[in-house]
Every structure is written in C-alpha cells, then in structure tokens.
PDB file of C-alpha atoms and ligand atoms in Angstrom:
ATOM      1  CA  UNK K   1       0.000   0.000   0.000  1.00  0.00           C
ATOM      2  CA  UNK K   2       3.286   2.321   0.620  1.00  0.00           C
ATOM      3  CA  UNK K   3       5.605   1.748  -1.368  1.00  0.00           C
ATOM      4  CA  UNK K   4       8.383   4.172  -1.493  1.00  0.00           C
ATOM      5  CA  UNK K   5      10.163   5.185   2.018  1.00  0.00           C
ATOM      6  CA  UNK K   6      11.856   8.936   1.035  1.00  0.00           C
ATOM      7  CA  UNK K   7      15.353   9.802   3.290  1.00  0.00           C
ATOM      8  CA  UNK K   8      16.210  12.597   4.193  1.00  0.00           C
ATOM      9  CA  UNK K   9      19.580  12.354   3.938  1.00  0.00           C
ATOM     10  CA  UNK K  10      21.086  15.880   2.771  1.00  0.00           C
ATOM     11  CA  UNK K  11      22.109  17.908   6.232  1.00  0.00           C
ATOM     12  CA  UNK K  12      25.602  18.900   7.323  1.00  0.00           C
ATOM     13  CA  UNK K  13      25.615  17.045  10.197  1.00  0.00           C
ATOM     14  CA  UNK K  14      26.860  19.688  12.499  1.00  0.00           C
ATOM     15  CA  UNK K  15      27.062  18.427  15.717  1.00  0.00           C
ATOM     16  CA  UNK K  16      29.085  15.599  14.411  1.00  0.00           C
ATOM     17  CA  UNK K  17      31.937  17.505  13.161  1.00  0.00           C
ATOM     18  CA  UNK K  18      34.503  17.018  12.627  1.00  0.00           C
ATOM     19  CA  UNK K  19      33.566  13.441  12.071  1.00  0.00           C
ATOM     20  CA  UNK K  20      31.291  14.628   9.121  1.00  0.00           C
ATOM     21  CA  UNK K  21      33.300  16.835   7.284  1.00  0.00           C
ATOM     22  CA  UNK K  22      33.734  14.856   4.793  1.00  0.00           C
ATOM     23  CA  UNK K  23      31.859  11.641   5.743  1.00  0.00           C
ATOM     24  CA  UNK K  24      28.156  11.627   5.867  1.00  0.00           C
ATOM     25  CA  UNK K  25      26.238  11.536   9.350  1.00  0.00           C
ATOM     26  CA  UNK K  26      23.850   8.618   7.733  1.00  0.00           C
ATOM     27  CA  UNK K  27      27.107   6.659   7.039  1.00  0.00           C
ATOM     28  CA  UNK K  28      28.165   6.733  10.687  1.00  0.00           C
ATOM     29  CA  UNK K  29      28.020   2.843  12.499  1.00  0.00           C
ATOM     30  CA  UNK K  30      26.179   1.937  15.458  1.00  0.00           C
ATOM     31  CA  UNK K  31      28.584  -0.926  16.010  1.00  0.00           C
ATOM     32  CA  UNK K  32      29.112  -2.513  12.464  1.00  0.00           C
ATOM     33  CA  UNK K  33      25.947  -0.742  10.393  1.00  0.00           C
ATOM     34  CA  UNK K  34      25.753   2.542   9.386  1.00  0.00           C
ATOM     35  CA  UNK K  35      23.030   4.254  10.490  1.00  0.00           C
ATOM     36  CA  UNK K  36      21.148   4.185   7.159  1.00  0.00           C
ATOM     37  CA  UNK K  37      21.204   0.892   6.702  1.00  0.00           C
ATOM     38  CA  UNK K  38      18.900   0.324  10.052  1.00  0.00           C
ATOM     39  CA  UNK K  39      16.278   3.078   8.286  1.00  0.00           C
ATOM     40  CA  UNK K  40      16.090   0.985   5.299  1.00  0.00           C
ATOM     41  CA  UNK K  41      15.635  -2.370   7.115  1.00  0.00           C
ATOM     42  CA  UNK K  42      12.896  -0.412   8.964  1.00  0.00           C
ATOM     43  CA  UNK K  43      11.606   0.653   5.744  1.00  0.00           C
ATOM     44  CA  UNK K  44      11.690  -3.092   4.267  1.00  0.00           C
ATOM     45  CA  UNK K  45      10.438  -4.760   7.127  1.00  0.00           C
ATOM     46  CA  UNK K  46       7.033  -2.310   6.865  1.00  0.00           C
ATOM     47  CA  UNK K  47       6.497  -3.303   3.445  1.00  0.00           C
ATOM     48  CA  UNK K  48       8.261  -0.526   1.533  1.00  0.00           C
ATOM     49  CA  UNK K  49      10.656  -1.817  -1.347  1.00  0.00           C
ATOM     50  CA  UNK K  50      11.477   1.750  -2.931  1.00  0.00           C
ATOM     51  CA  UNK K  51      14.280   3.369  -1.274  1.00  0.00           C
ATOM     52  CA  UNK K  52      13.984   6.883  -2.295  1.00  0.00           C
ATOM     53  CA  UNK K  53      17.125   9.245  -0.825  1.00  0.00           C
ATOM     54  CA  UNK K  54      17.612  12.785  -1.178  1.00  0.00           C
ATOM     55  CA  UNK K  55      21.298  13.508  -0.717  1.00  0.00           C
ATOM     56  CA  UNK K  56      23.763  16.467  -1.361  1.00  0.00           C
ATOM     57  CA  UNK K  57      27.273  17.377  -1.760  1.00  0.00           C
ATOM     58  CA  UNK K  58      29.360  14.966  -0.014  1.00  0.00           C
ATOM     59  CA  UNK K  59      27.500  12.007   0.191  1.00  0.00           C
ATOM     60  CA  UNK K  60      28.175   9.499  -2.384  1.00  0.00           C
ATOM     61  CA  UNK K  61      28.805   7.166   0.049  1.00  0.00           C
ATOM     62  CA  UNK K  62      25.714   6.235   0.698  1.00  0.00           C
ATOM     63  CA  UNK K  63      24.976   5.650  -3.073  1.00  0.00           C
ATOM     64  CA  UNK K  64      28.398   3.073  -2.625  1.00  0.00           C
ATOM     65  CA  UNK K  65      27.119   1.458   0.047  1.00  0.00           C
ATOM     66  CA  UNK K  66      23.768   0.287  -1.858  1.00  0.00           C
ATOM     67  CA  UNK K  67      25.559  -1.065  -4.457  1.00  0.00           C
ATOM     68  CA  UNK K  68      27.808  -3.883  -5.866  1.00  0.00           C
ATOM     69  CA  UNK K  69      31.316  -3.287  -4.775  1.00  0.00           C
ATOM     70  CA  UNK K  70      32.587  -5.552  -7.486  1.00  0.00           C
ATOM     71  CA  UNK K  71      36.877  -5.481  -6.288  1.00  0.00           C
ATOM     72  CA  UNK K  72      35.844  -6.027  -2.587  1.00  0.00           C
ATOM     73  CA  UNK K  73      33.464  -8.840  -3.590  1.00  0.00           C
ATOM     74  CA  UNK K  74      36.071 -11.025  -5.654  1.00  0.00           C
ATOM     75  CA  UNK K  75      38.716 -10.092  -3.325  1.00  0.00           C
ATOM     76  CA  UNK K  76      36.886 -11.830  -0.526  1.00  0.00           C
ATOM     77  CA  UNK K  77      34.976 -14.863  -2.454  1.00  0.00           C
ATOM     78  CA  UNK K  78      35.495 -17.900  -1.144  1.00  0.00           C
ATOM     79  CA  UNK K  79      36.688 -17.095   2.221  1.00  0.00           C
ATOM     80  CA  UNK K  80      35.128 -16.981   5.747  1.00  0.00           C
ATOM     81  CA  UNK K  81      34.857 -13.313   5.585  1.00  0.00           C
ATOM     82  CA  UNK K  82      32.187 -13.598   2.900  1.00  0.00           C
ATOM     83  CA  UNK K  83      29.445 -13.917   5.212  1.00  0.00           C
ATOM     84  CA  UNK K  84      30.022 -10.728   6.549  1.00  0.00           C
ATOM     85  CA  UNK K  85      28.025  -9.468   2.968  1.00  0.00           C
ATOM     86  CA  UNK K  86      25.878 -10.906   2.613  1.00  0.00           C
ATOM     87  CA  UNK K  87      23.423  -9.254   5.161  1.00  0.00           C
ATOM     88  CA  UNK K  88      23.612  -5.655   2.629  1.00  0.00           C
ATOM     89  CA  UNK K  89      23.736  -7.684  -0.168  1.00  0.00           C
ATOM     90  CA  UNK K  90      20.071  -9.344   0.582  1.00  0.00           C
ATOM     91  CA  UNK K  91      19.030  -6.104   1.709  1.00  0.00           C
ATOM     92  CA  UNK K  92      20.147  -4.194  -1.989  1.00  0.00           C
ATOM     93  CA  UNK K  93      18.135  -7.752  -3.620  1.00  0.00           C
ATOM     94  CA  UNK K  94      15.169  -7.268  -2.250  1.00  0.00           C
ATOM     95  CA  UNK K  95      15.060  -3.305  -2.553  1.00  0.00           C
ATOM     96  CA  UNK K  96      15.508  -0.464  -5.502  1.00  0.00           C
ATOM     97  CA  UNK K  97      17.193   2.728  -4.848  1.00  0.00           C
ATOM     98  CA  UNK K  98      17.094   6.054  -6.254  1.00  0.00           C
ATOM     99  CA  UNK K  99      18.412   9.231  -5.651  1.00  0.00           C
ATOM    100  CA  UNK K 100      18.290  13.089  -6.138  1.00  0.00           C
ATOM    101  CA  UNK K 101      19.943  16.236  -4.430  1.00  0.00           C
ATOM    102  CA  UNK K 102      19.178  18.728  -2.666  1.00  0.00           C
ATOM    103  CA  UNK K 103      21.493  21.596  -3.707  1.00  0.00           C
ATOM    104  CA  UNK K 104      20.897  24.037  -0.906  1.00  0.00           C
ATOM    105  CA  UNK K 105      20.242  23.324   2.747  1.00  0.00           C
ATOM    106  CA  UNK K 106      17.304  24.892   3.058  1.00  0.00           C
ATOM    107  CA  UNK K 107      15.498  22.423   5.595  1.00  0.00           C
ATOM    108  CA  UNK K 108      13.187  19.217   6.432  1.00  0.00           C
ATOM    109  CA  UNK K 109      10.359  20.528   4.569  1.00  0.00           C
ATOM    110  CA  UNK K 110      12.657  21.582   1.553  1.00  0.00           C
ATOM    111  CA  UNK K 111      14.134  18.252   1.400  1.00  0.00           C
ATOM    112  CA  UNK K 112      11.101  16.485   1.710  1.00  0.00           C
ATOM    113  CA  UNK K 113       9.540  18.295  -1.296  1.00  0.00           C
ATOM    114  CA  UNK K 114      13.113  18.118  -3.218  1.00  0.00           C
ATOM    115  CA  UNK K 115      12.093  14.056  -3.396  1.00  0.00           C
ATOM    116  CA  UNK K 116       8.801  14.945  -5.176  1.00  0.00           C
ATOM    117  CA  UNK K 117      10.188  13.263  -8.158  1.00  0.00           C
ATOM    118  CA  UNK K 118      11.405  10.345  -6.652  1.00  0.00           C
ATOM    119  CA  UNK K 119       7.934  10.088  -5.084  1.00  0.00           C
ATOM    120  CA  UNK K 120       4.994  11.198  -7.227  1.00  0.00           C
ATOM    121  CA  UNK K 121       1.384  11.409  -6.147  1.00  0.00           C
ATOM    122  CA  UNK K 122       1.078   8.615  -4.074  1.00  0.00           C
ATOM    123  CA  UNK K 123       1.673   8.329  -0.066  1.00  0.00           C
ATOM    124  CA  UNK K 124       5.068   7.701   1.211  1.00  0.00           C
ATOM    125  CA  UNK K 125       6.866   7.382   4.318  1.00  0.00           C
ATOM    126  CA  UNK K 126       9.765   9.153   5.297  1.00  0.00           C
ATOM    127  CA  UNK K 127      12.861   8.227   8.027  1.00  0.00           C
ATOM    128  CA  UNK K 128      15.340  10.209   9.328  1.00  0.00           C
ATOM    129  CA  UNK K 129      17.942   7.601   9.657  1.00  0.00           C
ATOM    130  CA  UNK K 130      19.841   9.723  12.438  1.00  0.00           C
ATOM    131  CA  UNK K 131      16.251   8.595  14.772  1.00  0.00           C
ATOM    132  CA  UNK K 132      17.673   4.922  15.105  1.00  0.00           C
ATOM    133  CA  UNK K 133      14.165   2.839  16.464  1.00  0.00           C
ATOM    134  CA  UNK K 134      13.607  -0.284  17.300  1.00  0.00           C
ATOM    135  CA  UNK K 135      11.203  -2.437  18.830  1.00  0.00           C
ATOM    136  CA  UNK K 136      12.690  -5.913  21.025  1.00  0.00           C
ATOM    137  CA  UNK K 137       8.654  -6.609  21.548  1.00  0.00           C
ATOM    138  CA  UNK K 138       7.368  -6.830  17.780  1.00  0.00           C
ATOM    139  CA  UNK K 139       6.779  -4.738  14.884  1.00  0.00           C
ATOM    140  CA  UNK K 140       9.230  -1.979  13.997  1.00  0.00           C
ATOM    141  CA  UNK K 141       8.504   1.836  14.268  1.00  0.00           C
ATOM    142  CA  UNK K 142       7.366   2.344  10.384  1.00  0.00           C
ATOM    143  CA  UNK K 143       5.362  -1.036  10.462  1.00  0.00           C
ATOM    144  CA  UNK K 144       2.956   0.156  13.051  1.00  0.00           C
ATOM    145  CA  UNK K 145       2.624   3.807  11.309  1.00  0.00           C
ATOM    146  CA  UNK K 146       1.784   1.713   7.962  1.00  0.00           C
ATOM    147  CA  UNK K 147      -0.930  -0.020  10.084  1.00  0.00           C
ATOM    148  CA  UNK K 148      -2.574   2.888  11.415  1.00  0.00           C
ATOM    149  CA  UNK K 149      -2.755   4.717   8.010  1.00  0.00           C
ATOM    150  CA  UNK K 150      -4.502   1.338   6.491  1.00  0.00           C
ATOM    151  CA  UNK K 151      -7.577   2.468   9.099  1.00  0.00           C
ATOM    152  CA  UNK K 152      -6.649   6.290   8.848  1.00  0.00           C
ATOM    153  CA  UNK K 153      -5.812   7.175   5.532  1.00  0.00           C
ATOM    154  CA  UNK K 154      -4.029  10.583   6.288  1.00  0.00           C
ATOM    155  CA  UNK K 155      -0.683  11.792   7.447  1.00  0.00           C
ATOM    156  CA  UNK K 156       0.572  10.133  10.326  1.00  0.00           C
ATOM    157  CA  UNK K 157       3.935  11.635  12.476  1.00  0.00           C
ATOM    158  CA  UNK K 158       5.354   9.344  15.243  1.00  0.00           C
ATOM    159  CA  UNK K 159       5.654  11.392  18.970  1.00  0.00           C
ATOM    160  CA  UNK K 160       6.767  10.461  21.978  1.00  0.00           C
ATOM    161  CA  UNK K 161       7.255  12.216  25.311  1.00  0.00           C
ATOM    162  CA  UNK K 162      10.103  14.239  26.250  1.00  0.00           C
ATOM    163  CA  UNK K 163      11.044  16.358  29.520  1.00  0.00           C
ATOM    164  CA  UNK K 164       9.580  20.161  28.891  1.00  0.00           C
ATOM    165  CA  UNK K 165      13.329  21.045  29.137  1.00  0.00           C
ATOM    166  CA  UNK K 166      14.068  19.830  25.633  1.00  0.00           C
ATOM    167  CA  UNK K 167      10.884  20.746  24.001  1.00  0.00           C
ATOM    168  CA  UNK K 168      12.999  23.545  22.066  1.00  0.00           C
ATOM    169  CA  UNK K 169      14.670  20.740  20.219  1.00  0.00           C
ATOM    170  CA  UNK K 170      11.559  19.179  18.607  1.00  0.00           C
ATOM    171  CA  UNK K 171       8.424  19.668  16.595  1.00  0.00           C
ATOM    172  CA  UNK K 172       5.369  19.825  19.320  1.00  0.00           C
ATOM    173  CA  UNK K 173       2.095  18.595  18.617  1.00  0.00           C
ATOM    174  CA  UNK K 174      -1.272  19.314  20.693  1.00  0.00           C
ATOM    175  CA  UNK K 175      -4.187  16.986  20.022  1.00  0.00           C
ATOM    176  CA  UNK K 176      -7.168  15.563  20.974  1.00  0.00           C
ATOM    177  CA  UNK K 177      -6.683  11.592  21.740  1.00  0.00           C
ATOM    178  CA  UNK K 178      -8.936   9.333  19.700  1.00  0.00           C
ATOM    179  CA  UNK K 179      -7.630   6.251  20.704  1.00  0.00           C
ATOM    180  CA  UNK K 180      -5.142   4.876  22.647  1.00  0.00           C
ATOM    181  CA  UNK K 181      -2.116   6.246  21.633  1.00  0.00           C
ATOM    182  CA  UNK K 182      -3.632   8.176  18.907  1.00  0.00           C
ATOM    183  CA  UNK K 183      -4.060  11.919  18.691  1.00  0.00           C
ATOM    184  CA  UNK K 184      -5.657  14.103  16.118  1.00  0.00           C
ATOM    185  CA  UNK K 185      -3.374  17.179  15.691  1.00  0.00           C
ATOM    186  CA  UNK K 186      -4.861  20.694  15.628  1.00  0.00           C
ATOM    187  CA  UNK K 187      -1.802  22.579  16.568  1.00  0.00           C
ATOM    188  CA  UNK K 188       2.354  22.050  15.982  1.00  0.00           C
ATOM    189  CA  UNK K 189       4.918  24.368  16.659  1.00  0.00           C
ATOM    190  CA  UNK K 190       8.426  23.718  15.679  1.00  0.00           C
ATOM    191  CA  UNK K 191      11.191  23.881  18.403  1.00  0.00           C
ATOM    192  CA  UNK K 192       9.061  26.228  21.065  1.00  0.00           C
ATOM    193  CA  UNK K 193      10.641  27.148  23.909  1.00  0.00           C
ATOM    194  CA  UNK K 194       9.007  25.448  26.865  1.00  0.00           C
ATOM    195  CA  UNK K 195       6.848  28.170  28.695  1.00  0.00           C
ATOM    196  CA  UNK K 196       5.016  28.428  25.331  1.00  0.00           C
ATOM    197  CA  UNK K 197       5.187  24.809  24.453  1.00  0.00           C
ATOM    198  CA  UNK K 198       1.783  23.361  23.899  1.00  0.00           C
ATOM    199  CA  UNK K 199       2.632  19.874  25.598  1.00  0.00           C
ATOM    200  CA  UNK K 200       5.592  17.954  25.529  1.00  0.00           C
ATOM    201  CA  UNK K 201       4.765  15.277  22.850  1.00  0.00           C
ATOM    202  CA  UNK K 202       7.650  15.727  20.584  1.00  0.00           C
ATOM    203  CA  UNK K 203       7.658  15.108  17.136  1.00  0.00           C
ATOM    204  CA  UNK K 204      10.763  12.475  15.617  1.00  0.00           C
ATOM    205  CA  UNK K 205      11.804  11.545  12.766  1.00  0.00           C
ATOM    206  CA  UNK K 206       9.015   8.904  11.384  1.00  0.00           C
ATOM    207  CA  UNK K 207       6.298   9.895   9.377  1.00  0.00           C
ATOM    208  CA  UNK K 208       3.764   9.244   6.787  1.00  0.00           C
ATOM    209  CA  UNK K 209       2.294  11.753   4.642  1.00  0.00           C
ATOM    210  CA  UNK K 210      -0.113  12.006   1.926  1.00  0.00           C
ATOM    211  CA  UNK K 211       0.960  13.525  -1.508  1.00  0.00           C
ATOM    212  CA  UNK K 212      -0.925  16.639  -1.094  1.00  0.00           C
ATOM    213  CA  UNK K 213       2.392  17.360   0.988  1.00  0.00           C
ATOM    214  CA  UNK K 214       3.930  19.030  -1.971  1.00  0.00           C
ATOM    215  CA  UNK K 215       1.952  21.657  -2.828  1.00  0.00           C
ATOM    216  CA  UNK K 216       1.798  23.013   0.433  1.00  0.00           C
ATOM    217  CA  UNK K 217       5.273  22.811   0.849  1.00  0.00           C
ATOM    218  CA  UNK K 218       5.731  24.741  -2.532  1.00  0.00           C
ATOM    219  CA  UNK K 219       4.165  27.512  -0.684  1.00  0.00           C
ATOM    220  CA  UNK K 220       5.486  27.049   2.785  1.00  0.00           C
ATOM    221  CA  UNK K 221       7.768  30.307   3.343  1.00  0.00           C
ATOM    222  CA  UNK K 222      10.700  29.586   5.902  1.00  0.00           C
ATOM    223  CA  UNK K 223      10.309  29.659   9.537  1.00  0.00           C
ATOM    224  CA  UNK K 224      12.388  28.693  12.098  1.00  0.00           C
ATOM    225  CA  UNK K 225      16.040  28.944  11.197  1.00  0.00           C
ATOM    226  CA  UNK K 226      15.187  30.631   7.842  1.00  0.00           C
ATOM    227  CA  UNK K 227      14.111  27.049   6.843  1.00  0.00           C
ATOM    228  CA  UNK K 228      11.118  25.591   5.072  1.00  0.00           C
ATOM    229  CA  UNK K 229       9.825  23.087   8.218  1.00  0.00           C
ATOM    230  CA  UNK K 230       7.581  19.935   7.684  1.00  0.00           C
ATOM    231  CA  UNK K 231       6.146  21.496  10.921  1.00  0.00           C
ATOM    232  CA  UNK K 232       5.034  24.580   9.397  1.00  0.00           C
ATOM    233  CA  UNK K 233       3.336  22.531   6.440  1.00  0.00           C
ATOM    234  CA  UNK K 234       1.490  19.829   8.836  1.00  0.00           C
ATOM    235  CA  UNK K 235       0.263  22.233  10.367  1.00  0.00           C
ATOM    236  CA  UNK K 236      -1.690  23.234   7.372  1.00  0.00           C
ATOM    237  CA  UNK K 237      -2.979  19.489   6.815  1.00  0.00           C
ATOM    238  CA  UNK K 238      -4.273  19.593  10.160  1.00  0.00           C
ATOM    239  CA  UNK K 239      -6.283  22.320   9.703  1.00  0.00           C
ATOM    240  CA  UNK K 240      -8.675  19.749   7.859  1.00  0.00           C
ATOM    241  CA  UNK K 241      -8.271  17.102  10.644  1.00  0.00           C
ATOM    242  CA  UNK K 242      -5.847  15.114   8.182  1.00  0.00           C
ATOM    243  CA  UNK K 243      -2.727  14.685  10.127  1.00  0.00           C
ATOM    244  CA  UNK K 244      -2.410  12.045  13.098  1.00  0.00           C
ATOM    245  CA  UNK K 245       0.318  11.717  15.849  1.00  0.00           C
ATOM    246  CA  UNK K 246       1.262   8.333  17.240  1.00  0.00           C
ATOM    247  CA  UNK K 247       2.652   7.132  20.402  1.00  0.00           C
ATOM    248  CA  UNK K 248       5.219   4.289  18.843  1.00  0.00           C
ATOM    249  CA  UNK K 249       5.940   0.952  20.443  1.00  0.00           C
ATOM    250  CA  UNK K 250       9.522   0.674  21.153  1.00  0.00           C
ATOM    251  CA  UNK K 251      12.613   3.022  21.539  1.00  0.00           C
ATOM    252  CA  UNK K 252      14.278   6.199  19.900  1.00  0.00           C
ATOM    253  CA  UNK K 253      18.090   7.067  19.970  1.00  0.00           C
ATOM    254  CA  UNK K 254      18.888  10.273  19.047  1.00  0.00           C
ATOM    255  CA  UNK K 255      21.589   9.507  17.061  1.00  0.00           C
ATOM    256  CA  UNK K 256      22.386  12.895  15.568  1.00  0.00           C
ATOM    257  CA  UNK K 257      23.913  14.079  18.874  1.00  0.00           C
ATOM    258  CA  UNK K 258      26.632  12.453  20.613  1.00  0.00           C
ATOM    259  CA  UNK K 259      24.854  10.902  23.290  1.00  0.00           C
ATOM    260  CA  UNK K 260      21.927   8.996  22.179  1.00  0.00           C
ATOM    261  CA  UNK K 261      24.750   7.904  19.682  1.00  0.00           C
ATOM    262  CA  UNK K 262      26.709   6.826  22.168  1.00  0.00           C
ATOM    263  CA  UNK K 263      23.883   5.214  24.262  1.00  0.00           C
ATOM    264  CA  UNK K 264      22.345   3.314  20.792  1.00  0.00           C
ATOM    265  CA  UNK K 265      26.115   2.240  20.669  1.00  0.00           C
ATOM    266  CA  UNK K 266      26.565   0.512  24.066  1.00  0.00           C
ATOM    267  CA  UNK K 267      22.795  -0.978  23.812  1.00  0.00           C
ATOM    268  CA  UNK K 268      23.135  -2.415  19.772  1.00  0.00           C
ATOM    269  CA  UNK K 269      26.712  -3.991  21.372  1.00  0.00           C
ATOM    270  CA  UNK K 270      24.676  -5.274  24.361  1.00  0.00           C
ATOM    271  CA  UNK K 271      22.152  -7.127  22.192  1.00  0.00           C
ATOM    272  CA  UNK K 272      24.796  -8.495  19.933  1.00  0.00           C
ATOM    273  CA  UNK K 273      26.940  -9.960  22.922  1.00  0.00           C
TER     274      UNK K 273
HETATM  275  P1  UTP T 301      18.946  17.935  11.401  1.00  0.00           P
HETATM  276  O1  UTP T 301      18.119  18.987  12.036  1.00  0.00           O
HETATM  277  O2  UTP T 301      19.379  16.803  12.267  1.00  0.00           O
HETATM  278  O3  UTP T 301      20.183  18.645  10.724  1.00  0.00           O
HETATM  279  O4  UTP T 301      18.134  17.382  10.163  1.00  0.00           O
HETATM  280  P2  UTP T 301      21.561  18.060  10.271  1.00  0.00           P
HETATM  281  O5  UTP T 301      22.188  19.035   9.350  1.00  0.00           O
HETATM  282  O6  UTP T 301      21.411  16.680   9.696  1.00  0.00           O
HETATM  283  O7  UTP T 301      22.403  17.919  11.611  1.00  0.00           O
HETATM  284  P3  UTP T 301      23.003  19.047  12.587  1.00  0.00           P
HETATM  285  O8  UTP T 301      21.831  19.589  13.357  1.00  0.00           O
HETATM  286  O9  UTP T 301      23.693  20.076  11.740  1.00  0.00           O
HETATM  287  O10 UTP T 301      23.962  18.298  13.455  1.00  0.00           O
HETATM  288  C1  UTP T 301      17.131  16.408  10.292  1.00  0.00           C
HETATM  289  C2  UTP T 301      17.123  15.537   9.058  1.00  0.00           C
HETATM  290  O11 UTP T 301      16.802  16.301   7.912  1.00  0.00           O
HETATM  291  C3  UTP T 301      17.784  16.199   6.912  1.00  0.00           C
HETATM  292  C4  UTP T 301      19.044  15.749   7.630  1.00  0.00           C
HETATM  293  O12 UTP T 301      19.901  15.032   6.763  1.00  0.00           O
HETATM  294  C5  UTP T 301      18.476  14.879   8.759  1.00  0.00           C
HETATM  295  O13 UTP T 301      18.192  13.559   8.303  1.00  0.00           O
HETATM  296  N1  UTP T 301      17.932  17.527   6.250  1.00  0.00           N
HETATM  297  C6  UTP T 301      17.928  18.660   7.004  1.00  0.00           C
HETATM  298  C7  UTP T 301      18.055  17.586   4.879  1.00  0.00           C
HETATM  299  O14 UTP T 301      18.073  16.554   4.171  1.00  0.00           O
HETATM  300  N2  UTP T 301      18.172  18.822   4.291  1.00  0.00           N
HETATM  301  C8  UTP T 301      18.151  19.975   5.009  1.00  0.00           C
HETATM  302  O15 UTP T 301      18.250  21.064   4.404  1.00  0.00           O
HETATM  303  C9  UTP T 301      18.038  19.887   6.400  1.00  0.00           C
END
C-alpha cells in the first residue's frame, strides 16, 4: 500500500563535526551498520521496497554502500569473511534505490519536497535515519505507522514524550486523543521554547504523509532557522483534521547528537553480545 520510504539524507551534520566533514552523518556505524542501513531495514520490514534518498554534496557514500562493490566482492569470495556481505547484499536484492539532491540546505520541509520526483502522487513514508528505532517486543517503528494509516488514511507523524526542558529541540504537537495512543493534531509548533510549548509530545523523525504534501510545501515560506519546516506545512494538513500523531511501540536514539549515539552504541553492542 506504501511503497516508497523517502530519506532525508542531505544535512551537514553539524554536531558531528569534525567526524562529518567529509563523511556523511547517515554513514556513521552503530557498532558494524551505518546508520542508514537500520532506516532501510525499517523501511523493508514495513512493506516498503522503494528506497527513495535525497542527498547532497558529499554524500556518495551512501549511493556506494547500496551497491555492488565488485573489487571487494572477488577479493573476498570464497573465504570466511564472505558472510560478513551478505546481510547488505540481501538487503540491496530485495530493494531499488534512487536518488536526487538537494542543492541548498534549506530544511526538512525543503528536502522532503526536493524528493517529489522520486515520489509522485502517491503516499510515502519518510525516516530520518539519524532517529535509530527499534522495537525488542514486535513490529518496527514504520510497520505500526503503515498499520494505522490502512484504518486512517491521512498523514501520520510518530511522537513520543520528552522532559519540557528539551521541548525547544523538537516539533510539538497538541491533540485531541482518539484512541489509545492516537491523537488528532490541531496545533504544531516547531522547536518552542518550553513556557510556550503546547505539551511535551515531541515530534521524531518517522512519518507518513499524503501527496498533497507538496503543494503546500511549494508555498510554505521559511520559519524557524530561515528554513522551510515539515512542521510549518502539517500544520496546514491539520487544519482539515488530516494529520495524526502516534505514540510508537519501542525506543528512539537520538543519534544525531553524541549521546543517544553513544547510548544506541553501548545498547546495539549489548544485544549483539
Ligand atoms: P537535522 O536537524 O538533524 O540537521 O536534520 P543536520 O544538518 O542533519 O544535523 P546538525 O543539526 O547540523 O547536526 C534532520 C534531518 O533532515 C535532513 C538531515 O539530513 C536529517 O536527516 N535535512 C535537514 C536535509 O536533508 N536537508 C536539510 O536542508 C536539512
């Protein structure tokens, strides 16, 4: 039913520096995988076979690591350190990739409607591979969102709850619940600071939108930042009732700042061992 998972994939990176000044912050491991490679396993796992990643200057990497690396493959043939391919080599079977750039930083929202072509008028989902999620109890983070927009049929973003101190780091939803777990967004306010935050369910990076995405963003003038924010267009979805948030199953590691990468590090070498 959703096909196509979009990335995200095109930011500097900042806090990682100098680590990603010439590497890019998708490409960083949590122990042996980079942290891209978990979004499209999400991706695959919910049903979505079109890997659809908007990328910039910098990041050809990524576009490397989907693919055949011919030299390394017959260098290694035949030996016991074969195996350790053939995990992203299943994964680039059973998926297609395609990619386009985003030329100028100009934010989420920007990047999001820079993958237009890759995505065309159908709903997608989208993962910001720097949120590493998973779920030890069952289905992953994208799987569940998938489920709820077979009953929904409408934008979906995935929220959880964070202290009111770091509100001014997130997109902030206030809704009405409708079921458990479920909320029907009226208002969202990107990165408010926390006397003025309307609650502290904080928008991360998981969501579903519907196609009609585009042409608001195409009108969306920057906010926050001097960027065009997702936020900013939701918001104008949910003026129709048309955009759901949804309390996810399972954890979230911040893995764009040092220490939820650190902390996804020490739990992913936990589980292994
Ligand atoms: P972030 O806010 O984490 O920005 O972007 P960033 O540049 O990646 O990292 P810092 O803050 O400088 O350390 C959230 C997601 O949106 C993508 C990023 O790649 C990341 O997945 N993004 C952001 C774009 O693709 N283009 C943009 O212009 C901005």
């Amino acid at each position: 039913m959703i096909s196509k998972c979009l990335f995200p994939a095109a930011g500097y990176g900042t806090r990682f520096l100098p680590a990603t000044k010439a590497m890019p912050k998708e490409m960083l491991p949590i122990v042996n995988k980079p942290l891209i490679q978990y979004g499209v396993e999400e991706a695959l796992e919910a049903g979505c076979q079109m890997m659809a990643i908007v990328t910039g200057r910098g990041k050809r990497s990524i576009e490397d690591h989907f693919d055949i690396s011919y030299e390394l493959e017959h260098q290694i043939k035949g030996t016991d350190k074969e195996s350790y391919l053939r995990e992203i080599r299943s994964l680039i079977n059973a998926c297609s990739f395609s990619y386009t750039r985003q030329n100028e930083m100009r934010g989420l929202g920007h990047a999001i409607l820079t993958g237009e072509i890759l995505i065309g008028k159908e709903a997608f989902a989208v993962i910001l591979a720097d949120d590493l999620c998973t779920n030890l109890q069952g289905k992953g983070v994208l799987a569940q969102m998938i489920d709820l927009y077979k009953k929904y049929h409408c934008s979906i973003v995935a929220i959880e709850e964070v202290p009111m101190e770091e509100v001014d780091k997130y997109g902030i939803i206030e809704g009405e619940e409708i079921q458990e777990g479920v909320y029907r967004v009226f208002n969202m306010v990107e990165k408010p600071l926390k006397y003025e935050s309307p609650s502290n369910l904080a928008v991360i990076g998981r969501y579903i939108l519907t196609p009609d995405i585009f042409d608001i963003l195409r009108v969306t003038k920057p906010g926050k930042k001097g960027e065009i924010q997702i936020t900013d267009a939701l918001l104008e979805q949910a003026k129709s009732g048309h955009v759901l948030a949804y309390k996810f199953q399972g954890r979230r590691y911040d893995c764009g700042s040092i220490d939820g990468f650190v902390k996804a590090t020490n739990d992913f070498y936990q589980l292994l061992h």
